[in-house]
Amino acid sequence: MSQKQKLLFLSLFLMIGLFFNACLKDHVDDISDENNLKDSPFTSRIISKNEYQQNKNLLSRLQFFTSETDNKPNSDKDYYDVQNGIVVYTNETQYIEYMDGNLHSYTFSMRRSNSAENLIENIVFTYVPSDDDYEANIITYHLSAGQKQVFIETGHLTGNYTISDESIDLDFSVVAPKNSLPLPCTTNFTVYHLTPDTNETFVYSSTTNGNVIQNQCQHTLTGDPCYEYLVVEYDCPDSSSGGPSGSTGNPTAGGGGGTNDGSNDDLPSDPDVVTQPFIDLNQEQIKQRLTDYSNDDTIKAKMIEYRAKIPTDRKEIGARFRLISDSVFGAREATTRNGASVSYVPRYVTGEIVSVHIHVNEADVELDDGTILENQIPSPMYSQGDILEFFENIDDVADENKDKVTSILITREGTFALVVNDKDEAQNAATSIKNSDSHYEVFLYTFRLLVLKDSQNLSDADFVKRVVNFINTHSVNGQSMGISVYQATIADDGNTITDWRKL
């Protein structure tokens, strides 16, 4: 063979080798990609109350969260109370389908009285096809303050965190940790990440009875974070009673579900719970705004001053606040005071979005004709006049500030805040009541009927419930009034506000 032929043969051999190696590498890469990043089996969307109320089975379960003084689920009320101190926010829900609809669930944001601030608490209703009904679990994500703030801002959970799981009996009367399973039952938590750029899924972390496998987030895009999905499986031997239901009861490190190496080959075909962390962002933003207001030096000083006057003063006192620069409020006190009202001249000043006033324990009320009624007992909660004045304030301020309008009321029964939760609905109510005598009269009539009628024998706590019920349910032009009431949690010093809770 000539030297030229040898060179041609060697070149051809090298080309074939390189081509085969490239093909093999592509094939290996394809297999690796296929194993680690597959199309997501999860689909989810947020749906409104109007949509999920069409599901009668789900609605019947939510009715168990309605106490005697609350309203039925077809009202405008956003939440339900259950006797063991749970508030479920039902204005919207996270709907999830798994494996082409073989399993679906509804995840609601919830909150327990006195629960830690950094928790994300969800109640999950998972459809059971064999029963044509829903089972309920409480899933709690135990986060740091930084992790929760990141989730509020981005919808993404970062780093390591723990998850706990509790069951609710079918009659919804018992809420308990799932720690009563007979051994050797196991609970598997698996957290999957879905990458928004590729719509593919991988295992982020997994836990089986405390044994944690933590993987790195494979998503690299900034500003467009992964979405988390939690799959819970209860694995019990056939001989154990009660079937596949149960959990550790104690928080277990975030994730769960076998020996995954980051691939999703082991996706369960029939998991017990599929959910994702969900919070009502509007409620979180309102709570943060209330916290900012009540921590402002000017507003806080007036609240402390006024709170001290409740036992001894005989007249209301109040002030309005407007932003005079970034996060700096200026105060304007009421021009005149009466036993049951305050007034301002001028009525409003541009930029006034926060007001604070008190209802004293006993008042001397001066009527329009000059008659003074002594030793009157003011309401421990917002009066009809307070609510109407709140709507006047909404109507007065610029559109970009309507959702910031806040009326803080301090009474013997506590510290409350009237806030806007939907500025379009609130503006509709304000405009209708202002411009329509019929809407105004219906408002007054309904308040007297639902709140004031036979109220002389009510306890302060029950009167507060009536007012809250009215605010949550009264409609104007067929819409909610778009306002809500929050109550402050006060520290032992009697003045420091540690939390705001929606009523």
Coordinates of C-alpha atoms in Angstrom, one line a residue:
M1 CA 0.0 0.0 0.0
S2 CA 1.4 3.4 -1.0
Q3 CA 2.1 6.1 1.6
K4 CA -0.7 8.2 0.1
Q5 CA -3.2 5.3 0.4
K6 CA -2.1 4.7 4.0
L7 CA -2.8 8.3 4.9
L8 CA -6.2 8.2 3.3
F9 CA -7.1 5.0 5.1
L10 CA -6.0 6.5 8.5
S11 CA -8.0 9.7 7.9
L12 CA -11.1 7.6 7.0
F13 CA -10.6 5.5 10.2
L14 CA -10.2 8.6 12.4
M15 CA -13.3 10.2 10.8
I16 CA -15.4 7.0 11.4
G17 CA -14.1 6.9 15.0
L18 CA -14.9 10.5 15.7
F19 CA -18.4 10.2 14.2
F20 CA -19.1 7.1 16.3
N21 CA -17.9 8.8 19.4
A22 CA -20.0 11.8 18.8
C23 CA -23.1 9.7 18.1
L24 CA -22.4 7.7 21.2
K25 CA -21.9 10.9 23.3
D26 CA -25.1 12.4 21.9
H27 CA -26.9 9.2 22.8
V28 CA -25.6 9.1 26.3
D29 CA -26.4 12.8 26.8
D30 CA -29.9 12.1 25.4
I31 CA -30.4 9.3 27.9
S32 CA -29.0 11.5 30.8
D33 CA -31.3 14.3 29.8
E34 CA -34.2 11.9 29.5
N35 CA -33.6 10.4 32.9
N36 CA -33.1 13.7 34.8
L37 CA -35.4 16.1 33.0
K38 CA -38.7 14.7 31.8
D39 CA -41.9 16.5 30.9
S40 CA -43.7 17.5 34.1
P41 CA -46.6 15.3 35.3
F42 CA -47.9 18.3 37.2
T43 CA -50.3 21.0 36.0
S44 CA -51.6 23.7 38.3
R45 CA -53.5 26.9 38.2
I46 CA -55.1 29.3 40.7
I47 CA -58.9 29.3 40.5
S48 CA -61.4 31.6 42.1
K49 CA -64.2 30.9 44.5
N50 CA -66.8 31.2 41.7
E51 CA -65.1 28.4 39.8
Y52 CA -64.4 25.9 42.6
Q53 CA -67.9 26.4 44.1
Q54 CA -69.2 24.4 41.1
N55 CA -67.6 21.3 42.8
K56 CA -70.3 20.2 45.2
N57 CA -68.3 17.5 46.8
L58 CA -65.5 20.0 47.7
L59 CA -68.0 22.5 48.8
S60 CA -69.6 20.1 51.2
R61 CA -66.3 19.5 52.8
L62 CA -65.6 23.2 53.2
Q63 CA -69.0 23.6 55.0
F64 CA -67.5 21.7 57.9
F65 CA -65.3 24.7 58.5
T66 CA -68.3 27.0 59.0
S67 CA -69.1 27.7 62.6
E68 CA -72.6 28.8 63.8
T69 CA -71.8 32.5 63.5
D70 CA -70.1 32.2 60.1
N71 CA -71.7 32.2 56.7
K72 CA -72.3 29.4 54.2
P73 CA -69.7 28.9 51.4
N74 CA -71.8 30.7 48.8
S75 CA -71.4 34.0 50.6
D76 CA -68.7 36.6 49.9
K77 CA -66.8 35.5 53.1
D78 CA -63.2 34.6 52.3
Y79 CA -62.6 32.0 55.1
Y80 CA -64.1 29.6 57.6
D81 CA -63.4 29.0 61.2
V82 CA -63.2 25.5 62.7
Q83 CA -63.5 24.9 66.4
N84 CA -59.8 24.0 66.9
G85 CA -58.6 27.5 65.9
I86 CA -58.1 27.2 62.1
V87 CA -58.9 29.9 59.6
V88 CA -59.1 28.7 56.0
Y89 CA -58.8 31.5 53.3
T90 CA -61.1 30.4 50.6
N91 CA -61.1 33.4 48.2
E92 CA -59.0 31.3 45.8
T93 CA -57.3 27.9 45.7
Q94 CA -54.4 26.2 44.0
Y95 CA -55.8 23.4 41.8
I96 CA -53.4 20.7 40.8
E97 CA -53.7 17.8 38.4
Y98 CA -51.2 14.9 38.4
M99 CA -50.6 12.3 35.6
D100 CA -53.2 13.6 33.1
G101 CA -55.9 14.1 35.8
N102 CA -55.7 10.7 37.4
L103 CA -55.4 12.6 40.7
H104 CA -56.3 16.2 41.5
S105 CA -56.2 18.3 44.6
Y106 CA -57.3 21.7 45.9
T107 CA -54.8 23.6 48.2
F108 CA -56.1 26.4 50.4
S109 CA -54.0 28.9 52.4
M110 CA -54.8 28.6 56.1
R111 CA -53.7 29.9 59.5
R112 CA -53.9 28.7 63.1
S113 CA -54.3 31.0 66.0
N114 CA -50.9 31.6 67.7
S115 CA -49.0 29.8 64.9
A116 CA -45.5 30.8 64.2
E117 CA -45.1 33.7 61.7
N118 CA -42.7 31.9 59.4
L119 CA -44.9 28.9 58.6
I120 CA -46.8 28.3 55.4
E121 CA -49.8 26.3 56.4
N122 CA -52.1 24.7 53.8
I123 CA -55.1 22.5 53.9
V124 CA -55.2 20.1 51.0
F125 CA -58.3 18.3 49.7
T126 CA -57.2 15.3 47.6
Y127 CA -59.7 13.5 45.4
V128 CA -60.3 9.8 46.1
P129 CA -61.9 8.3 43.0
S130 CA -63.0 5.1 44.7
D131 CA -65.0 7.2 47.2
D132 CA -65.9 10.0 44.8
D133 CA -65.0 12.3 47.7
Y134 CA -62.1 14.2 49.2
E135 CA -59.6 13.5 52.0
A136 CA -58.1 16.4 53.9
N137 CA -54.5 16.9 55.1
I138 CA -52.8 19.9 56.7
I139 CA -49.4 20.4 55.2
T140 CA -47.0 22.8 57.0
Y141 CA -43.8 24.2 55.6
H142 CA -41.4 25.2 58.4
L143 CA -39.3 28.1 57.1
S144 CA -37.0 30.8 58.2
A145 CA -38.1 34.4 58.0
G146 CA -35.8 34.9 54.9
Q147 CA -37.2 31.8 53.1
K148 CA -40.8 32.9 53.6
Q149 CA -40.0 36.4 52.4
V150 CA -38.4 35.0 49.3
F151 CA -41.5 32.9 48.7
I152 CA -43.8 35.9 49.0
E153 CA -41.6 37.8 46.5
T154 CA -40.9 35.0 44.0
G155 CA -43.2 32.0 44.7
H156 CA -40.1 29.9 45.2
L157 CA -38.8 28.0 48.3
T158 CA -35.0 28.0 48.7
G159 CA -32.6 26.0 50.7
N160 CA -33.5 23.3 53.2
Y161 CA -36.7 23.4 55.1
T162 CA -38.9 20.9 57.0
I163 CA -42.4 19.7 56.3
S164 CA -45.0 18.2 58.6
D165 CA -48.3 16.5 57.8
E166 CA -51.5 16.2 59.8
S167 CA -54.8 14.4 59.1
I168 CA -58.4 15.6 59.5
D169 CA -61.1 13.1 60.3
L170 CA -63.9 12.7 57.7
D171 CA -66.2 14.7 60.0
F172 CA -63.5 17.4 60.3
S173 CA -63.8 17.4 64.0
V174 CA -60.3 16.1 64.8
V175 CA -57.0 17.5 63.6
A176 CA -54.0 15.5 64.7
P177 CA -50.4 14.6 63.7
K178 CA -50.2 11.4 61.7
N179 CA -48.1 9.7 64.3
S180 CA -50.3 6.7 65.2
L181 CA -49.5 4.4 62.3
P182 CA -48.5 0.9 63.2
L183 CA -44.9 0.0 62.5
P184 CA -43.3 -0.5 60.0
C185 CA -45.4 2.1 58.1
T186 CA -43.4 4.8 56.5
T187 CA -44.2 8.3 55.2
N188 CA -42.5 9.5 52.1
F189 CA -42.2 13.2 51.2
T190 CA -40.8 14.1 47.8
V191 CA -40.3 17.7 46.6
Y192 CA -40.1 18.0 42.8
H193 CA -38.9 21.1 41.0
L194 CA -40.4 22.1 37.7
T195 CA -38.2 24.3 35.5
P196 CA -40.3 27.0 33.8
D197 CA -37.8 27.3 30.9
T198 CA -38.1 23.6 29.9
N199 CA -41.3 22.5 31.7
E200 CA -39.3 19.5 33.0
T201 CA -39.2 17.9 36.4
F202 CA -36.5 16.6 38.8
V203 CA -36.3 15.6 42.4
Y204 CA -35.1 18.4 44.7
S205 CA -35.3 16.6 48.0
S206 CA -36.7 13.4 49.5
T207 CA -37.4 12.1 53.0
T208 CA -38.4 8.8 54.3
N209 CA -39.0 8.8 58.0
G210 CA -36.3 11.4 58.6
N211 CA -33.7 10.0 56.1
V212 CA -33.0 12.9 53.8
I213 CA -31.6 13.0 50.3
Q214 CA -31.0 16.6 49.2
N215 CA -30.2 17.4 45.6
Q216 CA -29.1 20.7 44.1
C217 CA -31.6 22.9 42.1
Q218 CA -30.8 22.3 38.4
H219 CA -32.6 25.4 37.3
T220 CA -30.2 28.1 36.3
L221 CA -32.3 31.0 35.0
T222 CA -32.4 34.0 37.3
G223 CA -35.6 35.9 38.0
D224 CA -37.7 33.0 36.8
P225 CA -37.6 30.4 39.6
C226 CA -38.6 26.8 39.8
Y227 CA -42.0 25.7 41.0
E228 CA -42.2 23.2 43.8
Y229 CA -44.6 20.3 44.0
L230 CA -44.9 18.0 47.1
V231 CA -45.9 14.4 46.7
V232 CA -46.8 12.5 49.9
E233 CA -47.0 8.7 50.1
Y234 CA -48.0 6.6 53.0
D235 CA -46.5 3.1 52.8
C236 CA -48.0 0.5 55.2
P237 CA -48.0 -3.3 55.0
D238 CA -51.2 -5.0 53.9
S239 CA -51.8 -6.3 57.4
S240 CA -51.8 -2.9 59.0
S241 CA -55.2 -1.4 59.7
G242 CA -56.5 1.8 58.3
G243 CA -54.9 1.5 54.9
P244 CA -52.3 3.8 53.6
S245 CA -52.7 6.8 55.7
G246 CA -50.3 8.4 58.2
S247 CA -47.2 10.5 58.7
T248 CA -44.4 11.2 61.1
G249 CA -46.3 13.7 63.1
N250 CA -43.1 15.6 63.7
P251 CA -41.5 17.9 61.1
T252 CA -39.3 16.0 58.7
A253 CA -36.7 17.6 56.4
G254 CA -38.2 19.0 53.2
G255 CA -39.0 16.4 50.6
G256 CA -39.5 12.7 50.7
G257 CA -39.9 9.6 48.6
G258 CA -37.2 6.9 48.2
T259 CA -33.8 6.8 46.8
N260 CA -33.8 9.3 43.9
D261 CA -30.7 10.7 42.4
G262 CA -32.3 13.7 40.8
S263 CA -34.2 11.9 38.0
N264 CA -37.9 11.5 38.1
D265 CA -38.0 7.8 37.0
D266 CA -39.6 6.9 40.3
L267 CA -42.6 9.2 40.0
P268 CA -45.4 7.4 42.0
S269 CA -48.4 6.3 40.0
D270 CA -50.9 6.6 42.9
P271 CA -49.6 9.1 45.5
D272 CA -51.8 10.0 48.6
V273 CA -51.3 13.8 48.4
V274 CA -50.0 16.1 45.7
T275 CA -49.8 19.8 46.5
Q276 CA -47.5 22.8 46.4
P277 CA -46.9 25.6 48.9
F278 CA -49.6 28.3 48.6
I279 CA -50.3 31.5 50.4
D280 CA -52.9 34.3 49.8
L281 CA -50.4 37.0 48.7
N282 CA -53.0 39.7 49.1
Q283 CA -53.4 38.8 52.8
E284 CA -49.6 38.8 53.3
Q285 CA -49.3 42.2 51.7
I286 CA -52.1 43.6 53.8
K287 CA -50.5 42.2 57.0
Q288 CA -47.1 43.7 56.0
R289 CA -48.7 47.1 55.4
L290 CA -50.5 47.0 58.7
T291 CA -47.2 46.1 60.4
D292 CA -45.5 49.0 58.7
Y293 CA -48.2 51.4 59.8
S294 CA -48.3 50.2 63.4
N295 CA -44.5 50.3 63.6
D296 CA -44.3 53.9 62.2
D297 CA -43.1 56.2 65.0
T298 CA -45.7 58.8 64.5
I299 CA -48.7 56.4 64.2
K300 CA -47.4 54.2 67.0
A301 CA -47.0 57.1 69.4
K302 CA -50.6 58.2 68.8
M303 CA -51.9 54.7 69.2
I304 CA -50.2 54.4 72.6
E305 CA -51.4 57.9 73.7
Y306 CA -55.0 57.1 72.6
R307 CA -55.1 53.6 74.1
A308 CA -54.4 55.0 77.5
K309 CA -57.4 57.3 77.3
I310 CA -60.0 54.6 76.8
P311 CA -60.8 53.9 80.5
T312 CA -61.1 57.6 81.6
D313 CA -61.9 59.9 78.7
R314 CA -65.6 60.7 77.9
K315 CA -65.1 61.6 74.3
E316 CA -63.7 60.0 71.2
I317 CA -60.3 61.2 70.0
G318 CA -58.6 60.6 66.7
A319 CA -56.0 61.6 64.1
R320 CA -55.4 61.2 60.4
F321 CA -52.0 60.5 58.8
R322 CA -50.6 61.3 55.4
L323 CA -47.2 60.5 53.8
I324 CA -45.1 63.6 53.8
S325 CA -42.1 61.8 52.4
D326 CA -40.9 58.2 51.9
S327 CA -42.2 56.2 54.9
V328 CA -42.6 59.4 57.0
F329 CA -46.1 60.2 58.2
G330 CA -47.5 63.5 59.4
A331 CA -50.4 63.6 61.8
R332 CA -53.5 65.8 61.9
E333 CA -55.7 65.5 65.0
A334 CA -59.5 65.8 65.0
T335 CA -60.9 69.3 65.1
T336 CA -63.8 68.5 67.4
R337 CA -64.6 65.6 69.7
N338 CA -67.9 64.2 70.8
G339 CA -68.7 61.2 72.9
A340 CA -69.4 59.1 69.8
S341 CA -67.6 60.8 67.0
V342 CA -64.8 63.1 65.8
S343 CA -64.8 65.6 63.0
Y344 CA -62.1 67.2 60.9
V345 CA -61.8 70.6 59.2
P346 CA -61.1 70.3 56.3
R347 CA -62.7 66.9 56.1
Y348 CA -59.8 65.4 54.1
V349 CA -56.3 66.5 53.2
T350 CA -54.7 65.0 50.1
G351 CA -52.6 61.9 50.8
E352 CA -54.3 61.0 54.1
I353 CA -54.6 57.2 54.0
V354 CA -54.4 56.1 57.6
S355 CA -56.7 57.1 60.5
V356 CA -56.6 56.1 64.2
H357 CA -59.4 56.7 66.7
I358 CA -60.8 55.2 69.9
H359 CA -64.1 54.2 71.4
V360 CA -64.0 55.0 75.1
N361 CA -65.5 52.8 77.7
E362 CA -68.1 55.4 78.7
A363 CA -69.1 58.5 76.9
D364 CA -71.1 61.7 77.3
V365 CA -72.8 62.1 73.9
E366 CA -74.1 65.5 72.8
L367 CA -77.1 65.4 70.4
D368 CA -77.7 67.9 67.6
D369 CA -80.1 69.9 69.8
G370 CA -77.5 70.3 72.6
T371 CA -78.9 67.5 74.8
I372 CA -76.2 65.5 76.5
L373 CA -76.7 61.8 77.2
E374 CA -74.4 60.8 80.0
N375 CA -72.7 57.4 80.7
Q376 CA -73.4 55.9 77.3
I377 CA -71.6 52.7 76.4
P378 CA -70.0 53.1 72.9
S379 CA -69.7 50.2 70.6
P380 CA -66.6 47.9 71.1
M381 CA -66.3 47.7 67.3
Y382 CA -66.8 49.8 64.1
S383 CA -70.1 51.7 63.9
Q384 CA -72.1 52.2 60.7
G385 CA -70.8 55.7 60.7
D386 CA -67.2 54.5 60.9
I387 CA -67.7 52.2 57.9
L388 CA -69.4 55.0 55.9
E389 CA -66.5 57.4 56.7
F390 CA -64.0 54.7 55.6
F391 CA -65.8 54.6 52.2
E392 CA -65.6 58.4 52.0
N393 CA -61.9 58.2 52.5
I394 CA -61.6 55.6 49.7
D395 CA -63.6 57.8 47.4
D396 CA -61.4 60.8 48.3
V397 CA -57.9 59.5 47.7
A398 CA -56.0 59.0 44.4
D399 CA -56.5 55.7 42.6
E400 CA -53.0 54.4 43.4
N401 CA -53.6 54.9 47.1
K402 CA -57.1 53.3 47.4
D403 CA -55.8 49.9 48.5
K404 CA -53.7 51.6 51.2
V405 CA -56.6 53.3 53.0
T406 CA -56.7 52.0 56.6
S407 CA -58.8 52.8 59.6
I408 CA -57.4 51.7 63.0
L409 CA -59.8 51.5 65.8
I410 CA -58.9 50.9 69.5
T411 CA -61.6 49.8 71.9
R412 CA -62.0 47.9 75.2
E413 CA -62.3 44.7 73.0
G414 CA -59.0 45.1 71.1
T415 CA -57.2 47.0 68.3
F416 CA -58.8 46.5 64.9
A417 CA -57.9 47.7 61.3
L418 CA -60.4 48.2 58.5
V419 CA -58.6 47.6 55.2
V420 CA -59.2 47.4 51.5
N421 CA -58.8 43.9 50.1
D422 CA -60.2 44.7 46.6
K423 CA -59.9 48.3 45.6
D424 CA -62.3 48.0 42.6
E425 CA -65.0 46.5 44.7
A426 CA -64.3 49.0 47.5
Q427 CA -64.6 51.9 45.0
N428 CA -67.8 50.5 43.6
A429 CA -69.3 50.3 47.1
A430 CA -68.0 53.8 48.0
T431 CA -69.4 55.3 44.8
S432 CA -72.8 53.5 45.0
I433 CA -73.4 54.4 48.6
K434 CA -72.4 58.0 48.0
N435 CA -74.5 58.5 44.8
S436 CA -77.5 56.3 45.4
D437 CA -80.0 56.9 48.2
S438 CA -81.3 53.3 47.8
H439 CA -77.8 51.7 48.3
Y440 CA -77.3 54.1 51.3
E441 CA -80.6 53.1 52.9
V442 CA -80.1 49.4 52.3
F443 CA -76.7 49.7 53.9
L444 CA -78.2 51.4 57.0
Y445 CA -81.1 49.0 57.2
T446 CA -79.0 45.9 56.9
F447 CA -76.6 47.1 59.5
R448 CA -79.4 47.7 62.0
L449 CA -81.0 44.4 61.2
L450 CA -77.8 42.2 61.4
V451 CA -75.8 44.1 63.9
L452 CA -77.9 46.4 66.1
K453 CA -81.1 44.5 66.5
D454 CA -81.3 43.0 70.0
S455 CA -77.7 43.8 70.6
Q456 CA -78.1 45.2 74.1
N457 CA -77.8 41.7 75.6
L458 CA -74.8 40.7 73.6
S459 CA -71.3 40.3 75.0
D460 CA -68.6 42.6 73.4
A461 CA -67.1 39.6 71.7
D462 CA -70.4 38.6 70.1
F463 CA -71.1 42.2 69.0
V464 CA -67.6 42.2 67.3
K465 CA -68.6 39.0 65.5
R466 CA -71.8 40.6 64.2
V467 CA -69.9 43.6 62.8
V468 CA -67.3 41.4 61.2
N469 CA -70.0 39.2 59.7
F470 CA -71.7 42.3 58.2
I471 CA -68.4 43.6 56.7
N472 CA -67.6 40.2 55.2
T473 CA -71.1 39.5 53.7
H474 CA -72.9 42.8 52.8
S475 CA -72.9 43.4 49.1
V476 CA -73.4 46.5 47.0
N477 CA -74.5 46.2 43.4
G478 CA -74.2 42.5 43.7
Q479 CA -70.5 42.7 44.7
S480 CA -68.6 42.3 48.0
M481 CA -67.8 45.6 49.6
G482 CA -64.1 44.8 49.1
I483 CA -63.1 45.5 52.7
S484 CA -61.9 43.3 55.6
V485 CA -61.2 43.6 59.3
Y486 CA -58.0 42.6 61.0
Q487 CA -57.3 42.4 64.7
A488 CA -53.9 43.1 66.3
T489 CA -52.1 40.7 68.6
I490 CA -50.7 42.9 71.5
A491 CA -47.6 42.0 73.4
D492 CA -47.5 41.8 77.2
D493 CA -46.4 45.4 77.4
G494 CA -49.9 46.4 76.3
N495 CA -48.7 48.5 73.3
T496 CA -46.4 46.5 71.0
I497 CA -48.3 44.9 68.1
T498 CA -46.7 41.5 67.2
D499 CA -49.2 40.3 64.5
W500 CA -52.3 41.1 62.6
R501 CA -54.9 38.5 62.0
K502 CA -57.8 38.6 59.6
L503 CA -61.3 38.2 61.2

